[in-house]
mmCIF file with all atom_site columns, C-alpha atoms in Angstrom:
data_model
loop_
_atom_site.group_PDB
_atom_site.id
_atom_site.type_symbol
_atom_site.label_atom_id
_atom_site.label_alt_id
_atom_site.label_comp_id
_atom_site.label_asym_id
_atom_site.label_entity_id
_atom_site.label_seq_id
_atom_site.pdbx_PDB_ins_code
_atom_site.Cartn_x
_atom_site.Cartn_y
_atom_site.Cartn_z
_atom_site.occupancy
_atom_site.B_iso_or_equiv
_atom_site.pdbx_formal_charge
_atom_site.auth_seq_id
_atom_site.auth_comp_id
_atom_site.auth_asym_id
_atom_site.auth_atom_id
_atom_site.pdbx_PDB_model_num
ATOM 1   C CA . MET A 1 1   ? 0.060   0.168   -0.300 1.00 74.00 ? 1   MET A CA 1
ATOM 2   C CA . VAL A 1 2   ? 1.488   3.643   -0.938 1.00 83.00 ? 2   VAL A CA 1
ATOM 3   C CA . ALA A 1 3   ? 0.439   6.225   1.076  1.00 88.00 ? 3   ALA A CA 1
ATOM 4   C CA . VAL A 1 4   ? -2.162  8.926   -0.521 1.00 90.00 ? 4   VAL A CA 1
ATOM 5   C CA . LYS A 1 5   ? -1.057  12.421  -1.039 1.00 93.00 ? 5   LYS A CA 1
ATOM 6   C CA . ALA A 1 6   ? -3.512  14.987  0.209  1.00 93.00 ? 6   ALA A CA 1
ATOM 7   C CA . TYR A 1 7   ? -2.935  17.097  -2.856 1.00 94.00 ? 7   TYR A CA 1
ATOM 8   C CA . GLU A 1 8   ? -4.448  14.442  -5.063 1.00 94.00 ? 8   GLU A CA 1
ATOM 9   C CA . LEU A 1 9   ? -7.105  14.037  -3.199 1.00 94.00 ? 9   LEU A CA 1
ATOM 10  C CA . ARG A 1 10  ? -8.440  17.875  -3.346 1.00 94.00 ? 10  ARG A CA 1
ATOM 11  C CA . ASN A 1 11  ? -8.772  16.795  -7.087 1.00 94.00 ? 11  ASN A CA 1
ATOM 12  C CA . LYS A 1 12  ? -11.689 14.308  -6.954 1.00 94.00 ? 12  LYS A CA 1
ATOM 13  C CA . ASN A 1 13  ? -15.240 14.834  -5.771 1.00 93.00 ? 13  ASN A CA 1
ATOM 14  C CA . LYS A 1 14  ? -16.759 13.771  -2.809 1.00 94.00 ? 14  LYS A CA 1
ATOM 15  C CA . ALA A 1 15  ? -18.205 10.458  -4.710 1.00 96.00 ? 15  ALA A CA 1
ATOM 16  C CA . GLU A 1 16  ? -14.589 9.362   -5.833 1.00 96.00 ? 16  GLU A CA 1
ATOM 17  C CA . LEU A 1 17  ? -13.518 10.343  -2.143 1.00 96.00 ? 17  LEU A CA 1
ATOM 18  C CA . LEU A 1 18  ? -16.291 7.820   -0.210 1.00 96.00 ? 18  LEU A CA 1
ATOM 19  C CA . LYS A 1 19  ? -15.358 5.514   -2.593 1.00 97.00 ? 19  LYS A CA 1
ATOM 20  C CA . ILE A 1 20  ? -11.511 5.348   -1.953 1.00 96.00 ? 20  ILE A CA 1
ATOM 21  C CA . LEU A 1 21  ? -12.305 5.365   1.849  1.00 97.00 ? 21  LEU A CA 1
ATOM 22  C CA . ASP A 1 22  ? -14.337 2.423   1.482  1.00 97.00 ? 22  ASP A CA 1
ATOM 23  C CA . GLU A 1 23  ? -11.525 0.838   -0.462 1.00 96.00 ? 23  GLU A CA 1
ATOM 24  C CA . GLN A 1 24  ? -9.468  1.798   2.115  1.00 96.00 ? 24  GLN A CA 1
ATOM 25  C CA . LYS A 1 25  ? -11.009 0.591   4.637  1.00 97.00 ? 25  LYS A CA 1
ATOM 26  C CA . GLN A 1 26  ? -11.531 -3.171  3.440  1.00 97.00 ? 26  GLN A CA 1
ATOM 27  C CA . GLU A 1 27  ? -8.040  -2.815  3.021  1.00 95.00 ? 27  GLU A CA 1
ATOM 28  C CA . LEU A 1 28  ? -7.146  -1.866  6.872  1.00 95.00 ? 28  LEU A CA 1
ATOM 29  C CA . ALA A 1 29  ? -9.958  -4.754  7.717  1.00 94.00 ? 29  ALA A CA 1
ATOM 30  C CA . SER A 1 30  ? -7.940  -7.588  5.827  1.00 93.00 ? 30  SER A CA 1
ATOM 31  C CA . LEU A 1 31  ? -4.924  -6.341  6.926  1.00 92.00 ? 31  LEU A CA 1
ATOM 32  C CA . ARG A 1 32  ? -5.942  -6.831  10.943 1.00 91.00 ? 32  ARG A CA 1
ATOM 33  C CA . VAL A 1 33  ? -7.596  -10.489 9.761  1.00 90.00 ? 33  VAL A CA 1
ATOM 34  C CA . GLN A 1 34  ? -3.858  -11.162 8.266  1.00 89.00 ? 34  GLN A CA 1
ATOM 35  C CA . LYS A 1 35  ? -2.412  -9.807  11.717 1.00 87.00 ? 35  LYS A CA 1
ATOM 36  C CA . VAL A 1 36  ? -4.825  -11.978 13.736 1.00 86.00 ? 36  VAL A CA 1
ATOM 37  C CA . ALA A 1 37  ? -3.677  -15.134 11.237 1.00 86.00 ? 37  ALA A CA 1
ATOM 38  C CA . GLY A 1 38  ? 0.310   -14.442 11.905 1.00 81.00 ? 38  GLY A CA 1
ATOM 39  C CA . GLY A 1 39  ? 1.078   -12.205 9.526  1.00 72.00 ? 39  GLY A CA 1
ATOM 40  C CA . SER A 1 40  ? 4.543   -10.663 8.884  1.00 75.00 ? 40  SER A CA 1
ATOM 41  C CA . ALA A 1 41  ? 6.163   -7.648  10.938 1.00 74.00 ? 41  ALA A CA 1
ATOM 42  C CA . SER A 1 42  ? 5.788   -5.712  6.982  1.00 75.00 ? 42  SER A CA 1
ATOM 43  C CA . LYS A 1 43  ? 1.644   -6.123  7.117  1.00 80.00 ? 43  LYS A CA 1
ATOM 44  C CA . LEU A 1 44  ? 1.641   -4.287  10.644 1.00 84.00 ? 44  LEU A CA 1
ATOM 45  C CA . HIS A 1 45  ? 3.550   -1.968  9.482  1.00 87.00 ? 45  HIS A CA 1
ATOM 46  C CA . GLN A 1 46  ? 1.064   -1.584  6.708  1.00 91.00 ? 46  GLN A CA 1
ATOM 47  C CA . ILE A 1 47  ? -1.722  -1.430  9.180  1.00 92.00 ? 47  ILE A CA 1
ATOM 48  C CA . GLY A 1 48  ? 0.129   1.963   10.520 1.00 92.00 ? 48  GLY A CA 1
ATOM 49  C CA . LEU A 1 49  ? -0.190  3.118   6.634  1.00 94.00 ? 49  LEU A CA 1
ATOM 50  C CA . ALA A 1 50  ? -3.626  2.430   5.647  1.00 95.00 ? 50  ALA A CA 1
ATOM 51  C CA . ARG A 1 51  ? -4.995  4.101   9.244  1.00 96.00 ? 51  ARG A CA 1
ATOM 52  C CA . LYS A 1 52  ? -3.668  7.271   7.814  1.00 96.00 ? 52  LYS A CA 1
ATOM 53  C CA . ASN A 1 53  ? -4.221  7.310   4.673  1.00 96.00 ? 53  ASN A CA 1
ATOM 54  C CA . ILE A 1 54  ? -7.844  6.371   5.968  1.00 97.00 ? 54  ILE A CA 1
ATOM 55  C CA . ALA A 1 55  ? -7.282  10.053  8.014  1.00 97.00 ? 55  ALA A CA 1
ATOM 56  C CA . ARG A 1 56  ? -5.854  12.105  5.239  1.00 97.00 ? 56  ARG A CA 1
ATOM 57  C CA . THR A 1 57  ? -9.358  11.053  3.235  1.00 97.00 ? 57  THR A CA 1
ATOM 58  C CA . LEU A 1 58  ? -11.365 12.009  5.808  1.00 97.00 ? 58  LEU A CA 1
ATOM 59  C CA . THR A 1 59  ? -9.800  15.170  6.480  1.00 97.00 ? 59  THR A CA 1
ATOM 60  C CA . VAL A 1 60  ? -9.772  16.266  2.871  1.00 97.00 ? 60  VAL A CA 1
ATOM 61  C CA . ILE A 1 61  ? -13.451 15.243  2.601  1.00 97.00 ? 61  ILE A CA 1
ATOM 62  C CA . ASN A 1 62  ? -14.029 17.382  6.298  1.00 96.00 ? 62  ASN A CA 1
ATOM 63  C CA . GLN A 1 63  ? -12.363 20.533  4.490  1.00 96.00 ? 63  GLN A CA 1
ATOM 64  C CA . THR A 1 64  ? -14.048 20.613  1.450  1.00 95.00 ? 64  THR A CA 1
ATOM 65  C CA . GLN A 1 65  ? -17.041 20.534  2.944  1.00 95.00 ? 65  GLN A CA 1
ATOM 66  C CA . ARG A 1 66  ? -16.238 22.887  5.427  1.00 95.00 ? 66  ARG A CA 1
ATOM 67  C CA . GLU A 1 67  ? -15.299 25.401  2.594  1.00 94.00 ? 67  GLU A CA 1
ATOM 68  C CA . GLN A 1 68  ? -18.488 25.068  0.334  1.00 94.00 ? 68  GLN A CA 1
ATOM 69  C CA . LEU A 1 69  ? -20.272 25.428  3.791  1.00 95.00 ? 69  LEU A CA 1
ATOM 70  C CA . ARG A 1 70  ? -18.230 28.190  4.124  1.00 94.00 ? 70  ARG A CA 1
ATOM 71  C CA . LEU A 1 71  ? -19.122 29.300  0.493  1.00 95.00 ? 71  LEU A CA 1
ATOM 72  C CA . PHE A 1 72  ? -22.925 29.084  1.083  1.00 95.00 ? 72  PHE A CA 1
ATOM 73  C CA . TYR A 1 73  ? -23.269 30.983  4.379  1.00 95.00 ? 73  TYR A CA 1
ATOM 74  C CA . GLN A 1 74  ? -20.910 33.737  3.147  1.00 93.00 ? 74  GLN A CA 1
ATOM 75  C CA . LYS A 1 75  ? -23.560 36.290  2.070  1.00 91.00 ? 75  LYS A CA 1
ATOM 76  C CA . LYS A 1 76  ? -26.075 34.960  4.851  1.00 94.00 ? 76  LYS A CA 1
ATOM 77  C CA . LYS A 1 77  ? -27.030 37.336  7.968  1.00 94.00 ? 77  LYS A CA 1
ATOM 78  C CA . TYR A 1 78  ? -26.098 34.976  10.035 1.00 94.00 ? 78  TYR A CA 1
ATOM 79  C CA . ILE A 1 79  ? -23.015 32.257  10.013 1.00 93.00 ? 79  ILE A CA 1
ATOM 80  C CA . PRO A 1 80  ? -23.117 28.661  12.114 1.00 94.00 ? 80  PRO A CA 1
ATOM 81  C CA . LEU A 1 81  ? -21.086 28.951  15.293 1.00 92.00 ? 81  LEU A CA 1
ATOM 82  C CA . ASP A 1 82  ? -18.485 26.186  13.943 1.00 91.00 ? 82  ASP A CA 1
ATOM 83  C CA . LEU A 1 83  ? -17.840 28.199  10.948 1.00 92.00 ? 83  LEU A CA 1
ATOM 84  C CA . ARG A 1 84  ? -17.319 31.585  13.357 1.00 90.00 ? 84  ARG A CA 1
ATOM 85  C CA . VAL A 1 85  ? -13.877 32.857  13.406 1.00 89.00 ? 85  VAL A CA 1
ATOM 86  C CA . LYS A 1 86  ? -12.759 31.544  17.238 1.00 92.00 ? 86  LYS A CA 1
ATOM 87  C CA . LYS A 1 87  ? -10.321 34.197  18.238 1.00 93.00 ? 87  LYS A CA 1
ATOM 88  C CA . THR A 1 88  ? -10.957 34.418  22.310 1.00 96.00 ? 88  THR A CA 1
ATOM 89  C CA . ARG A 1 89  ? -14.253 35.200  24.168 1.00 95.00 ? 89  ARG A CA 1
ATOM 90  C CA . ALA A 1 90  ? -12.740 38.541  25.022 1.00 97.00 ? 90  ALA A CA 1
ATOM 91  C CA . MET A 1 91  ? -12.511 39.536  21.541 1.00 96.00 ? 91  MET A CA 1
ATOM 92  C CA . ARG A 1 92  ? -15.906 38.040  20.393 1.00 92.00 ? 92  ARG A CA 1
ATOM 93  C CA . ARG A 1 93  ? -17.358 40.438  22.910 1.00 95.00 ? 93  ARG A CA 1
ATOM 94  C CA . ALA A 1 94  ? -15.326 43.430  22.686 1.00 96.00 ? 94  ALA A CA 1
ATOM 95  C CA . LEU A 1 95  ? -17.138 46.379  20.917 1.00 97.00 ? 95  LEU A CA 1
ATOM 96  C CA . THR A 1 96  ? -16.529 46.537  17.623 1.00 95.00 ? 96  THR A CA 1
ATOM 97  C CA . PRO A 1 97  ? -15.432 49.793  15.766 1.00 96.00 ? 97  PRO A CA 1
ATOM 98  C CA . PHE A 1 98  ? -18.289 51.227  15.306 1.00 97.00 ? 98  PHE A CA 1
ATOM 99  C CA . GLU A 1 99  ? -19.668 51.143  19.043 1.00 97.00 ? 99  GLU A CA 1
ATOM 100 C CA . LYS A 1 100 ? -15.873 52.549  20.219 1.00 97.00 ? 100 LYS A CA 1
ATOM 101 C CA . LYS A 1 101 ? -16.579 55.859  18.401 1.00 97.00 ? 101 LYS A CA 1
ATOM 102 C CA . LEU A 1 102 ? -20.051 56.823  19.723 1.00 97.00 ? 102 LEU A CA 1
ATOM 103 C CA . LYS A 1 103 ? -20.194 58.911  22.042 1.00 97.00 ? 103 LYS A CA 1
ATOM 104 C CA . THR A 1 104 ? -23.246 60.345  24.601 1.00 97.00 ? 104 THR A CA 1
ATOM 105 C CA . LEU A 1 105 ? -24.909 63.206  23.873 1.00 97.00 ? 105 LEU A CA 1
ATOM 106 C CA . LYS A 1 106 ? -23.160 64.854  27.209 1.00 98.00 ? 106 LYS A CA 1
ATOM 107 C CA . GLN A 1 107 ? -19.881 64.167  25.564 1.00 97.00 ? 107 GLN A CA 1
ATOM 108 C CA . GLN A 1 108 ? -20.961 65.662  22.501 1.00 97.00 ? 108 GLN A CA 1
ATOM 109 C CA . LYS A 1 109 ? -22.163 68.731  24.413 1.00 97.00 ? 109 LYS A CA 1
ATOM 110 C CA . LYS A 1 110 ? -19.020 69.240  26.045 1.00 97.00 ? 110 LYS A CA 1
ATOM 111 C CA . GLU A 1 111 ? -16.732 68.899  22.975 1.00 95.00 ? 111 GLU A CA 1
ATOM 112 C CA . ASN A 1 112 ? -19.414 71.390  21.097 1.00 96.00 ? 112 ASN A CA 1
ATOM 113 C CA . HIS A 1 113 ? -19.122 73.784  24.079 1.00 97.00 ? 113 HIS A CA 1
ATOM 114 C CA . PHE A 1 114 ? -15.589 73.766  25.608 1.00 96.00 ? 114 PHE A CA 1
ATOM 115 C CA . PRO A 1 115 ? -13.068 72.996  22.384 1.00 94.00 ? 115 PRO A CA 1
ATOM 116 C CA . LEU A 1 116 ? -9.595  72.317  22.513 1.00 92.00 ? 116 LEU A CA 1
ATOM 117 C CA . ARG A 1 117 ? -7.717  75.220  23.166 1.00 91.00 ? 117 ARG A CA 1
ATOM 118 C CA . LYS A 1 118 ? -5.410  77.025  20.461 1.00 89.00 ? 118 LYS A CA 1
ATOM 119 C CA . TYR A 1 119 ? -2.096  78.508  22.338 1.00 89.00 ? 119 TYR A CA 1
ATOM 120 C CA . ALA A 1 120 ? 0.339   80.489  19.297 1.00 88.00 ? 120 ALA A CA 1
ATOM 121 C CA . VAL A 1 121 ? 3.993   79.133  20.588 1.00 88.00 ? 121 VAL A CA 1
ATOM 122 C CA . LYS A 1 122 ? 6.514   81.541  20.504 1.00 85.00 ? 122 LYS A CA 1
ATOM 123 C CA . ALA A 1 123 ? 9.212   79.787  18.634 1.00 75.00 ? 123 ALA A CA 1
#
């Protein structure tokens, strides 16, 4: 068994990926049967490769699925929680730039009635 490359898997559609995944799972099952029957050390090594191939295929499937979902929800008002930007809890709750620049009525009046004084400085 040869290790599958992730970049090769990305060119395939979902049906092909699922077919590949099925084949890999069948191969892993047969390797496990051979292990129980008393397979050689090379067969034991093949089990690790098979598991990693399955993981790679599943990773590509999940990544492409998430990518498609991101495109679908791009212009929507609400985005599912798992597709939102993680950041930190504090950052998510922080004021937006628009909210930061808002001023209270009292602050606006104070700035209008008492502007910053300009002084002529002798050089």
